[in-house]
Short mmCIF file of C-alpha atoms in Angstrom, two decimals:
data_model
loop_
_atom_site.label_atom_id
_atom_site.label_comp_id
_atom_site.label_asym_id
_atom_site.label_seq_id
_atom_site.Cartn_x
_atom_site.Cartn_y
_atom_site.Cartn_z
CA MET D 27 110.68 117.24 141.90
CA THR D 28 110.87 117.29 145.20
CA ASN D 29 114.28 119.43 145.32
CA LEU D 30 112.11 122.14 142.62
CA SER D 31 111.87 125.97 144.51
CA PRO D 32 108.33 127.24 145.15
CA ARG D 33 108.73 129.01 141.46
CA ALA D 34 109.30 126.09 139.59
CA ARG D 35 106.32 123.60 141.60
CA LEU D 36 104.02 126.81 141.15
CA ALA D 37 105.15 127.20 137.55
CA THR D 38 104.51 122.91 137.11
CA ALA D 39 100.90 122.73 139.16
CA LEU D 40 99.78 125.44 136.29
CA LEU D 41 101.65 123.51 132.96
CA ARG D 42 99.31 120.78 134.27
CA THR D 43 96.09 123.10 134.75
CA ALA D 44 96.87 124.76 131.50
CA ALA D 45 97.45 121.20 129.64
CA THR D 46 94.01 119.28 131.26
CA LEU D 47 92.10 122.38 130.56
CA SER D 48 93.40 122.15 126.88
CA ARG D 49 92.20 118.10 126.30
CA VAL D 50 88.97 118.50 128.27
CA SER D 51 88.19 121.68 125.51
CA GLY D 52 88.83 119.69 122.92
CA ARG D 53 91.93 121.59 121.82
CA GLY D 54 94.74 119.08 121.82
CA ASP D 55 96.52 117.37 124.34
CA GLY D 56 97.64 120.25 125.97
CA SER D 57 101.13 119.66 125.51
CA VAL D 58 102.55 122.24 123.65
CA ILE D 59 100.03 124.90 125.95
CA GLY D 60 101.12 123.19 129.29
CA GLY D 61 104.86 123.77 128.57
CA ARG D 62 104.21 127.52 127.27
CA VAL D 63 102.75 128.24 130.53
CA GLY D 64 105.46 126.66 133.00
CA LEU D 65 108.30 128.00 131.21
CA LYS D 66 106.09 131.51 131.09
CA VAL D 67 106.61 131.20 134.43
CA GLU D 68 109.95 129.78 135.17
CA PRO D 69 112.08 130.10 131.95
CA ARG D 70 114.37 127.08 133.66
CA LEU D 71 112.00 124.96 134.00
CA LEU D 72 113.28 122.25 131.05
CA ALA D 73 116.52 122.55 133.03
CA LEU D 74 115.38 121.85 135.90
CA LEU D 75 112.84 118.87 135.67
CA SER D 76 115.74 117.08 133.78
CA GLU D 77 117.81 117.14 136.93
CA ASN D 78 118.63 113.95 138.50
CA ARG D 79 117.20 111.93 135.40
CA GLN D 80 118.93 109.90 132.83
CA VAL D 81 118.16 111.69 129.10
CA ALA D 82 117.90 110.49 125.77
CA LEU D 83 117.63 112.77 122.90
CA ILE D 84 116.23 111.12 119.61
CA SER D 85 116.64 113.31 116.73
CA GLY D 86 116.33 113.19 112.74
CA THR D 87 114.21 113.79 110.00
CA ASN D 88 112.15 110.86 110.27
CA GLY D 89 111.11 108.31 112.17
CA LYS D 90 111.82 110.68 115.74
CA THR D 91 108.15 109.91 116.83
CA THR D 92 108.38 106.00 116.38
CA THR D 93 111.71 105.30 117.34
CA THR D 94 111.38 107.65 120.59
CA ARG D 95 108.29 104.89 121.18
CA PHE D 96 110.12 101.72 120.78
CA THR D 97 112.66 102.99 123.29
CA ALA D 98 110.57 104.38 125.38
CA ALA D 99 108.96 100.67 125.50
CA ALA D 100 112.38 99.47 126.11
CA LEU D 101 112.88 101.35 128.84
CA SER D 102 109.83 100.55 130.67
CA ALA D 103 111.66 96.99 131.80
CA LEU D 104 113.25 99.45 134.52
CA GLY D 105 110.26 101.46 135.77
CA PRO D 106 108.22 104.37 134.70
CA VAL D 107 109.57 106.72 131.43
CA ALA D 108 109.06 110.36 131.32
CA THR D 109 108.50 110.73 127.25
CA ASN D 110 106.78 112.68 124.58
CA SER D 111 106.75 109.65 122.23
CA PHE D 112 103.18 110.96 120.83
CA GLY D 113 105.05 114.13 119.38
CA ALA D 114 105.30 117.71 120.61
CA ASN D 115 109.01 117.21 119.66
CA MET D 116 109.61 121.21 120.95
CA PRO D 117 111.02 122.16 124.33
CA THR D 118 106.92 123.29 125.66
CA GLY D 119 106.13 119.48 124.86
CA HIS D 120 109.20 118.42 125.99
CA THR D 121 108.75 120.49 129.53
CA THR D 122 104.95 119.19 129.73
CA ALA D 123 106.39 115.38 129.52
CA LEU D 124 108.91 115.70 132.15
CA ALA D 125 106.82 117.64 134.15
CA LYS D 126 103.78 114.93 134.00
CA ALA D 127 105.96 111.57 135.20
CA PRO D 128 107.99 113.32 138.02
CA GLU D 129 108.61 109.65 139.50
CA ALA D 130 110.91 108.94 135.79
CA SER D 131 114.37 108.47 136.80
CA ASN D 132 114.78 107.91 132.98
CA ALA D 133 113.72 110.20 129.89
CA ILE D 134 113.50 109.23 126.44
CA LEU D 135 112.53 112.86 124.69
CA GLU D 136 112.46 113.37 120.45
CA VAL D 137 113.80 116.67 119.62
CA ASP D 138 112.88 118.37 116.57
CA GLU D 139 116.10 118.25 115.32
CA HIS D 140 116.10 122.58 114.86
CA TYR D 141 116.03 122.43 118.73
CA LEU D 142 118.57 119.93 119.19
CA ALA D 143 121.47 122.34 120.14
CA GLN D 144 119.09 123.53 122.77
CA LEU D 145 117.94 120.18 124.59
CA LEU D 146 121.71 119.86 124.96
CA VAL D 147 122.33 122.33 126.96
CA GLU D 148 118.98 121.89 128.97
CA ALA D 149 118.75 118.45 129.31
CA ARG D 150 121.92 117.06 129.47
CA PRO D 151 121.28 114.33 128.21
CA ARG D 152 123.60 111.05 128.73
CA VAL D 153 123.17 109.57 125.19
CA VAL D 154 121.94 110.91 121.73
CA ALA D 155 120.98 109.12 119.16
CA LEU D 156 120.60 110.60 115.03
CA LEU D 157 118.51 109.09 112.93
CA ASN D 158 119.12 110.87 109.41
CA LEU D 159 119.08 114.17 107.77
CA SER D 160 117.05 114.83 104.41
CA ARG D 161 115.36 117.82 102.99
CA ASP D 162 111.98 118.85 104.98
CA GLN D 163 109.69 122.13 104.87
CA LEU D 164 112.72 123.99 102.73
CA ASP D 165 110.53 126.98 102.28
CA ARG D 166 111.10 127.80 106.00
CA ALA D 167 114.22 124.99 107.40
CA MET D 168 117.40 124.92 107.29
CA GLU D 169 119.14 123.22 104.04
CA VAL D 170 120.32 119.63 104.76
CA GLY D 171 124.14 120.50 105.11
CA MET D 172 123.63 123.91 106.99
CA LEU D 173 122.03 121.40 109.22
CA ALA D 174 123.91 118.62 109.47
CA GLU D 175 127.15 121.91 110.49
CA LYS D 176 124.88 122.77 113.05
CA TRP D 177 124.75 119.28 114.97
CA ARG D 178 128.52 118.93 114.41
CA THR D 179 128.83 122.09 116.55
CA ALA D 180 125.88 121.76 119.01
CA LEU D 181 127.91 118.48 119.67
CA THR D 182 131.55 119.23 120.02
CA ALA D 183 130.41 121.02 122.67
CA HIS D 184 129.65 118.09 124.47
CA PRO D 185 132.18 115.66 124.29
CA ASP D 186 131.20 113.31 127.21
CA ILE D 187 128.20 112.69 125.67
CA HIS D 188 127.47 109.39 123.98
CA VAL D 189 126.03 109.50 120.16
CA ILE D 190 124.25 106.47 118.91
CA ALA D 191 124.24 107.55 115.28
CA ASN D 192 122.83 105.87 111.49
CA ALA D 193 126.38 104.74 109.73
CA ASP D 194 124.55 104.91 106.73
CA ASP D 195 123.69 108.23 106.48
CA PRO D 196 127.41 110.56 105.58
CA MET D 197 125.43 113.96 106.87
CA VAL D 198 124.44 112.22 110.21
CA THR D 199 127.99 109.91 109.97
CA TRP D 200 129.86 113.40 109.78
CA ALA D 201 128.04 114.73 112.47
CA ALA D 202 128.75 112.53 114.61
CA GLN D 203 131.89 112.36 114.36
CA ALA D 204 132.68 115.76 116.99
CA VAL D 205 132.30 113.50 119.57
CA PRO D 206 134.68 110.56 120.70
CA ARG D 207 132.43 108.54 121.97
CA VAL D 208 129.78 107.45 119.12
CA THR D 209 127.84 103.55 118.87
CA TRP D 210 127.31 103.33 114.79
CA VAL D 211 123.74 101.70 113.67
CA ALA D 212 123.35 100.19 110.35
CA GLY D 213 120.16 102.63 110.57
CA GLY D 214 119.61 102.56 106.43
CA GLN D 215 119.29 105.29 103.62
CA ARG D 216 116.65 104.95 100.70
CA TRP D 217 116.31 108.00 100.53
CA GLN D 218 120.25 109.27 98.86
CA GLU D 219 119.77 112.78 97.42
CA ASP D 220 120.93 115.19 99.48
CA SER D 221 123.87 112.94 100.68
CA TRP D 222 125.44 112.58 97.60
CA ALA D 223 127.97 115.27 97.91
CA CYS D 224 130.89 114.14 101.19
CA PRO D 225 129.53 116.95 104.11
CA GLU D 226 133.43 117.52 105.08
CA CYS D 227 135.18 118.09 101.44
CA GLY D 228 132.43 119.10 99.22
CA LYS D 229 133.14 116.01 96.68
CA ARG D 230 130.78 113.35 95.08
CA LEU D 231 130.97 109.83 97.96
CA ASP D 232 131.44 106.70 96.03
CA ARG D 233 128.31 104.19 96.86
CA TYR D 234 128.61 100.76 96.83
CA GLY D 235 125.70 99.68 98.06
CA GLU D 236 124.98 100.20 101.73
CA TYR D 237 129.16 100.90 101.76
CA TRP D 238 129.58 104.63 100.76
CA ARG D 239 132.81 106.87 100.91
CA CYS D 240 135.00 110.33 99.84
CA THR D 241 138.48 109.80 98.04
CA ASN D 242 139.28 112.76 98.52
CA CYS D 243 138.79 113.64 101.96
CA GLY D 244 138.64 109.74 103.11
CA LEU D 245 135.28 110.12 105.22
CA THR D 246 134.10 106.92 105.12
CA ARG D 247 131.33 105.22 106.24
CA PRO D 248 132.03 103.64 110.15
CA SER D 249 131.51 99.88 110.42
CA PRO D 250 128.13 99.59 112.61
CA GLN D 251 128.02 98.01 116.04
CA TRP D 252 123.86 96.93 115.67
CA SER D 253 122.76 95.89 112.55
CA VAL D 254 119.03 94.28 111.16
CA ASP D 255 119.32 91.17 109.40
CA GLY D 256 116.31 90.12 107.97
CA ASP D 257 113.46 89.80 111.25
CA GLN D 258 116.84 90.22 113.02
CA VAL D 259 118.36 92.50 115.11
CA VAL D 260 122.53 91.98 115.86
CA ASP D 261 124.48 93.60 119.15
CA PRO D 262 127.81 94.29 119.08
CA THR D 263 128.99 90.93 120.66
CA GLY D 264 126.99 89.53 117.89
CA GLN D 265 124.19 88.23 119.94
CA ARG D 266 120.91 88.15 117.59
CA ALA D 267 116.90 88.65 118.60
CA THR D 268 114.37 87.88 116.27
CA LEU D 269 112.09 91.64 115.88
CA SER D 270 107.86 90.84 116.14
CA LEU D 271 107.16 93.57 115.08
CA GLN D 272 103.37 95.97 115.19
CA LEU D 273 104.36 97.89 112.90
CA PRO D 274 105.54 97.18 108.80
CA GLY D 275 108.25 97.54 107.04
CA GLN D 276 112.21 97.56 107.16
CA VAL D 277 112.32 101.14 108.44
CA ASN D 278 110.80 100.28 111.67
CA ARG D 279 113.32 97.66 111.63
CA ASN D 280 116.32 100.38 111.61
CA ASN D 281 113.72 102.14 113.79
CA ALA D 282 113.85 98.91 116.57
CA ALA D 283 117.43 98.93 116.24
CA THR D 284 118.45 102.15 117.21
CA ALA D 285 115.37 101.85 120.08
CA LEU D 286 117.19 98.61 121.29
CA ALA D 287 120.63 100.52 121.58
CA ILE D 288 120.04 103.00 123.67
CA ALA D 289 118.14 100.66 125.91
CA ALA D 290 121.46 98.56 126.44
CA GLU D 291 123.22 102.01 126.63
CA PHE D 292 120.80 102.14 130.05
CA GLY D 293 121.43 98.58 130.65
CA VAL D 294 118.28 96.80 129.52
CA PRO D 295 119.54 93.50 128.29
CA LEU D 296 118.60 92.95 124.93
CA THR D 297 116.50 89.58 125.29
CA GLU D 298 114.30 91.53 127.61
CA ALA D 299 113.94 94.75 125.61
CA VAL D 300 113.03 92.92 121.72
CA PRO D 301 109.39 91.77 123.95
CA GLN D 302 108.74 95.84 124.97
CA LEU D 303 108.84 96.27 121.43
CA SER D 304 106.13 93.76 120.07
CA LYS D 305 104.10 95.73 122.42
CA VAL D 306 104.14 99.00 120.23
CA ARG D 307 100.85 98.44 117.28
CA SER D 308 100.58 102.18 116.75
CA VAL D 309 102.15 105.84 116.64
CA ALA D 310 100.50 108.69 117.43
CA GLY D 311 97.91 107.01 114.81
CA ARG D 312 100.83 105.95 112.64
CA TYR D 313 100.15 102.84 110.97
CA ALA D 314 96.43 102.93 112.80
CA VAL D 315 93.11 100.39 111.24
CA VAL D 316 90.66 102.54 110.79
CA ARG D 317 87.22 100.94 109.76
CA ARG D 318 83.94 103.02 107.55
CA ASP D 319 80.85 101.26 105.98
CA GLY D 320 82.95 98.04 104.69
CA ARG D 321 86.27 99.11 104.59
CA ARG D 322 89.51 98.61 106.38
CA ALA D 323 91.90 101.94 106.26
CA ARG D 324 95.28 101.96 107.60
CA LEU D 325 97.40 105.01 108.07
CA LEU D 326 100.67 105.90 107.39
CA LEU D 327 101.87 109.37 107.60
CA ALA D 328 104.86 111.15 104.96
CA LYS D 329 105.88 114.14 105.38
CA ASN D 330 108.75 114.65 103.08
CA PRO D 331 110.07 112.35 100.49
CA ALA D 332 112.18 110.51 102.38
CA GLY D 333 108.94 110.13 104.09
CA TRP D 334 106.71 108.84 100.99
CA LEU D 335 109.53 106.34 99.81
CA GLU D 336 109.82 104.82 103.12
CA ALA D 337 105.57 104.29 102.88
CA PHE D 338 105.38 103.17 99.25
CA ASP D 339 107.49 100.45 100.93
CA MET D 340 104.78 100.16 103.43
CA LEU D 341 102.03 98.98 100.91
CA ASP D 342 99.88 95.86 100.87
CA PRO D 343 99.95 94.24 96.82
CA GLY D 344 97.34 95.58 95.07
CA CYS D 345 95.31 97.59 97.29
CA PRO D 346 93.45 100.32 97.23
CA VAL D 347 95.94 103.47 97.97
CA THR D 348 94.07 106.81 98.83
CA LEU D 349 96.92 109.95 98.66
CA CYS D 350 96.36 113.09 100.79
CA LEU D 351 98.13 116.35 100.94
CA ASN D 352 98.13 119.65 102.82
CA ALA D 353 99.90 122.85 102.74
CA ARG D 354 99.87 124.31 105.79
CA GLU D 355 102.19 126.19 108.02
CA VAL D 356 103.28 123.14 109.80
CA ASP D 357 102.97 121.28 106.68
CA GLY D 358 105.24 124.19 104.93
CA TYR D 359 103.84 125.80 102.81
CA ASP D 360 105.49 124.38 99.21
CA THR D 361 104.31 122.15 97.84
CA SER D 362 107.41 121.22 95.26
CA TRP D 363 108.79 118.84 97.04
CA ILE D 364 106.44 116.37 95.53
CA TYR D 365 108.39 116.21 92.70
CA ASP D 366 111.29 115.39 93.76
CA VAL D 367 109.15 111.71 94.95
CA ASP D 368 109.23 108.71 92.74
CA PHE D 369 105.20 107.81 92.56
CA SER D 370 105.64 104.88 89.85
CA PRO D 371 105.17 102.30 93.12
CA VAL D 372 101.19 103.09 92.84
CA LEU D 373 100.91 101.92 89.52
CA GLY D 374 98.78 99.79 88.78
CA ARG D 375 96.66 100.72 92.01
CA GLN D 376 93.39 102.34 92.38
CA VAL D 377 94.50 105.54 93.70
CA LEU D 378 92.59 108.39 94.99
CA VAL D 379 93.35 111.83 95.77
CA THR D 380 92.42 114.36 97.69
CA GLY D 381 93.27 116.76 100.63
CA ASP D 382 93.93 120.83 100.37
CA ARG D 383 96.30 120.97 97.78
CA ARG D 384 94.87 117.21 96.03
CA PHE D 385 94.90 119.22 92.66
CA ASP D 386 98.92 119.66 93.03
CA LEU D 387 98.81 115.78 93.52
CA ALA D 388 97.02 115.47 90.62
CA VAL D 389 99.64 117.04 88.81
CA ARG D 390 102.23 115.02 89.97
CA LEU D 391 101.11 111.55 89.29
CA GLN D 392 99.58 112.70 85.73
CA VAL D 393 103.47 113.72 84.97
CA ASN D 394 103.61 109.79 86.34
CA GLY D 395 101.40 108.66 84.41
CA ILE D 396 99.57 107.39 87.09
CA ASP D 397 95.65 106.98 86.69
CA PHE D 398 94.12 108.47 89.49
CA THR D 399 90.56 110.12 91.08
CA VAL D 400 90.28 113.32 92.60
CA VAL D 401 87.80 113.39 95.47
CA ASP D 402 86.89 116.61 97.29
CA ASN D 403 87.46 114.68 101.32
CA PHE D 404 88.81 111.56 102.95
CA ALA D 405 85.21 110.62 103.48
CA ALA D 406 84.72 110.48 99.81
CA ALA D 407 87.81 109.05 99.08
CA LEU D 408 86.26 105.96 101.03
CA ARG D 409 83.05 105.53 99.57
CA THR D 410 84.79 105.28 96.46
CA ALA D 411 87.03 102.64 97.16
CA PRO D 412 86.17 99.54 97.33
CA GLU D 413 85.05 97.41 100.74
CA GLY D 414 87.79 95.30 101.79
CA ASN D 415 91.39 96.85 102.46
CA VAL D 416 92.61 100.78 101.67
CA GLU D 417 96.08 102.15 102.25
CA VAL D 418 96.67 105.63 103.17
CA ILE D 419 99.08 108.25 102.84
CA ALA D 420 99.41 111.66 104.16
CA ASN D 421 101.51 114.07 105.22
CA TYR D 422 100.72 116.04 108.60
CA THR D 423 98.10 118.13 108.72
CA ALA D 424 95.82 115.93 106.05
CA PHE D 425 97.10 112.97 108.72
CA GLN D 426 95.68 115.00 111.63
CA ASP D 427 92.29 115.85 109.88
CA ILE D 428 92.01 112.42 109.15
CA ARG D 429 92.59 111.40 112.60
CA SER D 430 90.01 113.86 113.98
CA GLU D 431 87.50 112.92 111.85
CA PHE D 432 88.00 108.74 113.39
CA ASP D 433 88.25 110.22 116.63
CA ARG D 434 92.14 111.26 117.20
CA VAL D 435 92.61 107.05 116.91
CA ASN D 436 96.13 106.13 118.19
#
């Protein structure tokens, strides 16, 4: 920060002021408006704030926020970390995150998958972690194969970057192979419906459990250097460490493995990084527990078919579940994607349905043969559920509505 030009210093000061005003007025955390103001005054502010820092970018369709939070926790062993681990994953949010942590020599930034190419240029990262690619908001977002090609093209222009990539996702593997130095993580891929065709030649991929290959062009699952075995993570040397995560599900153990691979690249030993991960209890409200009228509701965020599949894997057996669906601008207006989701994991539970598009979801559940009750809002869902534990799965704006009702729990 000491080397910033007067213009950049002014932009940073105005950024902080705008962010503070946004927070105190209750309009949000200020990340977006702050960055917007700063970049308006100095369009190069993101690049300037990235100078003299070691930057890691984390991108993918699902798991970005959690993996970013895990990575920031692991790197905290080295000192302050600049991060946007509560979201705001576009350039405005990145700029604000860097401006808020001028003393941090390390930066861990979650990046919306459509902005990765821009951040490669402006943030000049040391490491890029690629988690997964699956369908998401197809009414306004790029098709998965096109996005993989965009990633591959962008990475080709930056051959010196070290990529940490999910070996289990063929789309990610193909994109990551554009650079010579890749660390492969067995990051899992429960949702496979977007990667049956080879991204290189278009022929059908053969799958054998976690292993996949194309018999036509030879594209094959790489051998991972990092993997998860039960509750243990295994590093490239074969060293094992037990994960004691506060966040549920196999998907978060896989996210933790990626975070530890990034931390190792920054010089944090496995034995020092692993204990830091157990301090992460909630990520921007994800997995938070809220209580009201004798009900204990755990909040799970699911924004697309792959996310809903992973959320079902985290449900406590037998618990009532509330499903919340909206279709506002940031969710995508098209709800037809819910027909890609198999809702059979909630069979036999009490299922409550709410949200702006609750009737769309009700029809989908009926098609799946699932009994449910439609309620007007989340408060009504809690009143309808019996006292005790309740699981809640909501897409983005429905999730934020619930957080607002409970004073933006974190």
